[in-house]
PDB file of C-alpha atoms in Angstrom:
ATOM      1  CA  MET A 363      -0.131  -0.189  -0.243  1.00 78.00           C
ATOM      2  CA  ALA A 364       1.437   3.322  -0.696  1.00 85.00           C
ATOM      3  CA  ILE A 365       1.031   6.396   1.113  1.00 89.00           C
ATOM      4  CA  ILE A 366       1.000  10.079  -0.137  1.00 92.00           C
ATOM      5  CA  LEU A 367       3.515  12.244   1.068  1.00 93.00           C
ATOM      6  CA  GLU A 368       4.267  16.235   1.071  1.00 94.00           C
ATOM      7  CA  SER A 369       7.534  16.781   0.899  1.00 94.00           C
ATOM      8  CA  ILE A 370       9.612  19.366   3.739  1.00 94.00           C
ATOM      9  CA  THR A 371      12.656  18.954   2.376  1.00 94.00           C
ATOM     10  CA  HIS A 372      14.348  18.224  -0.814  1.00 94.00           C
ATOM     11  CA  VAL A 373      14.238  14.242  -0.843  1.00 93.00           C
ATOM     12  CA  TRP A 374      15.868  11.321  -3.410  1.00 93.00           C
ATOM     13  CA  PHE A 375      13.942   8.880  -4.720  1.00 88.00           C
ATOM     14  CA  ALA A 376      12.835   6.375  -7.877  1.00 86.00           C
ATOM     15  CA  GLY A 377      15.870   8.258  -9.368  1.00 91.00           C
ATOM     16  CA  ARG A 378      14.943  11.631  -9.384  1.00 92.00           C
ATOM     17  CA  MET A 379      15.047  15.194  -5.876  1.00 95.00           C
ATOM     18  CA  ILE A 380      11.921  16.522  -5.282  1.00 93.00           C
ATOM     19  CA  PRO A 381      11.635  19.904  -4.097  1.00 95.00           C
ATOM     20  CA  PRO A 382      10.233  20.611  -0.687  1.00 94.00           C
ATOM     21  CA  GLY A 383       5.999  21.606  -1.243  1.00 92.00           C
ATOM     22  CA  GLU A 384       6.151  18.857  -3.991  1.00 94.00           C
ATOM     23  CA  VAL A 385       3.422  15.747  -3.435  1.00 93.00           C
ATOM     24  CA  PHE A 386       4.325  12.614  -4.263  1.00 93.00           C
ATOM     25  CA  SER A 387       3.312   8.586  -3.043  1.00 92.00           C
ATOM     26  CA  ALA A 388       6.262   5.943  -1.562  1.00 92.00           C
ATOM     27  CA  ASP A 389       5.335   2.428   0.036  1.00 92.00           C
ATOM     28  CA  ASP A 390       5.216   2.287   3.309  1.00 92.00           C
ATOM     29  CA  ALA A 391       8.632   1.262   4.536  1.00 93.00           C
ATOM     30  CA  PHE A 392       9.734   4.261   2.927  1.00 93.00           C
ATOM     31  CA  ALA A 393       6.839   6.661   4.408  1.00 92.00           C
ATOM     32  CA  THR A 394       7.796   5.635   7.652  1.00 93.00           C
ATOM     33  CA  LYS A 395      10.873   6.154   7.781  1.00 94.00           C
ATOM     34  CA  LEU A 396      10.920   9.482   5.244  1.00 93.00           C
ATOM     35  CA  ILE A 397       8.031  10.694   8.283  1.00 92.00           C
ATOM     36  CA  GLU A 398       9.815   9.646  10.698  1.00 94.00           C
ATOM     37  CA  GLY A 399      13.075  11.512   9.758  1.00 93.00           C
ATOM     38  CA  GLY A 400      10.754  15.173   9.039  1.00 93.00           C
ATOM     39  CA  SER A 401      12.300  15.125   5.833  1.00 92.00           C
ATOM     40  CA  ALA A 402       7.717  14.410   4.799  1.00 93.00           C
ATOM     41  CA  LYS A 403       4.740  14.460   6.248  1.00 93.00           C
ATOM     42  CA  VAL A 404       1.418  13.423   4.973  1.00 92.00           C
ATOM     43  CA  ALA A 405      -0.328  15.047   2.414  1.00 88.00           C
ATOM     44  CA  ASN A 406      -3.425  17.358   3.492  1.00 83.00           C
ATOM     45  CA  ALA A 407      -3.098  15.450   7.023  1.00 71.00           C
ATOM     46  CA  VAL A 408      -5.069  18.396   9.947  1.00 63.00           C
ATOM     47  CA  ASP A 409      -3.377  18.666  12.314  1.00 60.00           C
ATOM     48  CA  SER A 410      -5.227  18.597  15.678  1.00 55.00           C
ATOM     49  CA  LYS A 411      -3.209  21.114  17.386  1.00 59.00           C
ATOM     50  CA  ASP A 412      -3.883  23.252  14.366  1.00 53.00           C
ATOM     51  CA  GLU A 413      -7.077  22.550  12.620  1.00 53.00           C
ATOM     52  CA  GLN A 414     -10.169  21.855  15.992  1.00 53.00           C
ATOM     53  CA  PRO A 415     -13.345  20.894  13.163  1.00 54.00           C
ATOM     54  CA  LYS A 416     -16.391  23.670  13.668  1.00 60.00           C
ATOM     55  CA  GLY A 417     -19.400  23.458  14.847  1.00 60.00           C
ATOM     56  CA  ARG A 418     -22.924  23.409  14.200  1.00 65.00           C
ATOM     57  CA  ARG A 419     -23.677  27.217  14.359  1.00 65.00           C
ATOM     58  CA  VAL A 420     -27.083  28.052  14.992  1.00 62.00           C
ATOM     59  CA  ARG A 421     -28.939  31.233  14.377  1.00 64.00           C
ATOM     60  CA  LYS A 422     -31.439  32.479  16.968  1.00 65.00           C
ATOM     61  CA  ALA A 423     -34.649  34.028  14.616  1.00 64.00           C
ATOM     62  CA  ASP A 424     -36.257  37.313  16.215  1.00 62.00           C
ATOM     63  CA  ASP A 425     -38.600  36.798  19.317  1.00 60.00           C
ATOM     64  CA  ASP A 426     -40.176  39.734  16.863  1.00 61.00           C
ATOM     65  CA  HIS A 427     -40.648  38.571  13.591  1.00 59.00           C
ATOM     66  CA  GLU A 428     -43.397  35.472  13.050  1.00 55.00           C
TER      67      GLU A 428
END
């Protein structure tokens, strides 16, 4: 199975240099090494500390408007 990654630093993979910010896929073992080493992160991942899901807002109806 492959993991979709976004490079943080230059990564040498599949015979080419991947620049920071580029999205690519790698197998589980290599992807784990890149993530643990800080060279890549999972693409489109949401960090739970940075972004919290926004709750649904309910508007209150005006009392005089029916």
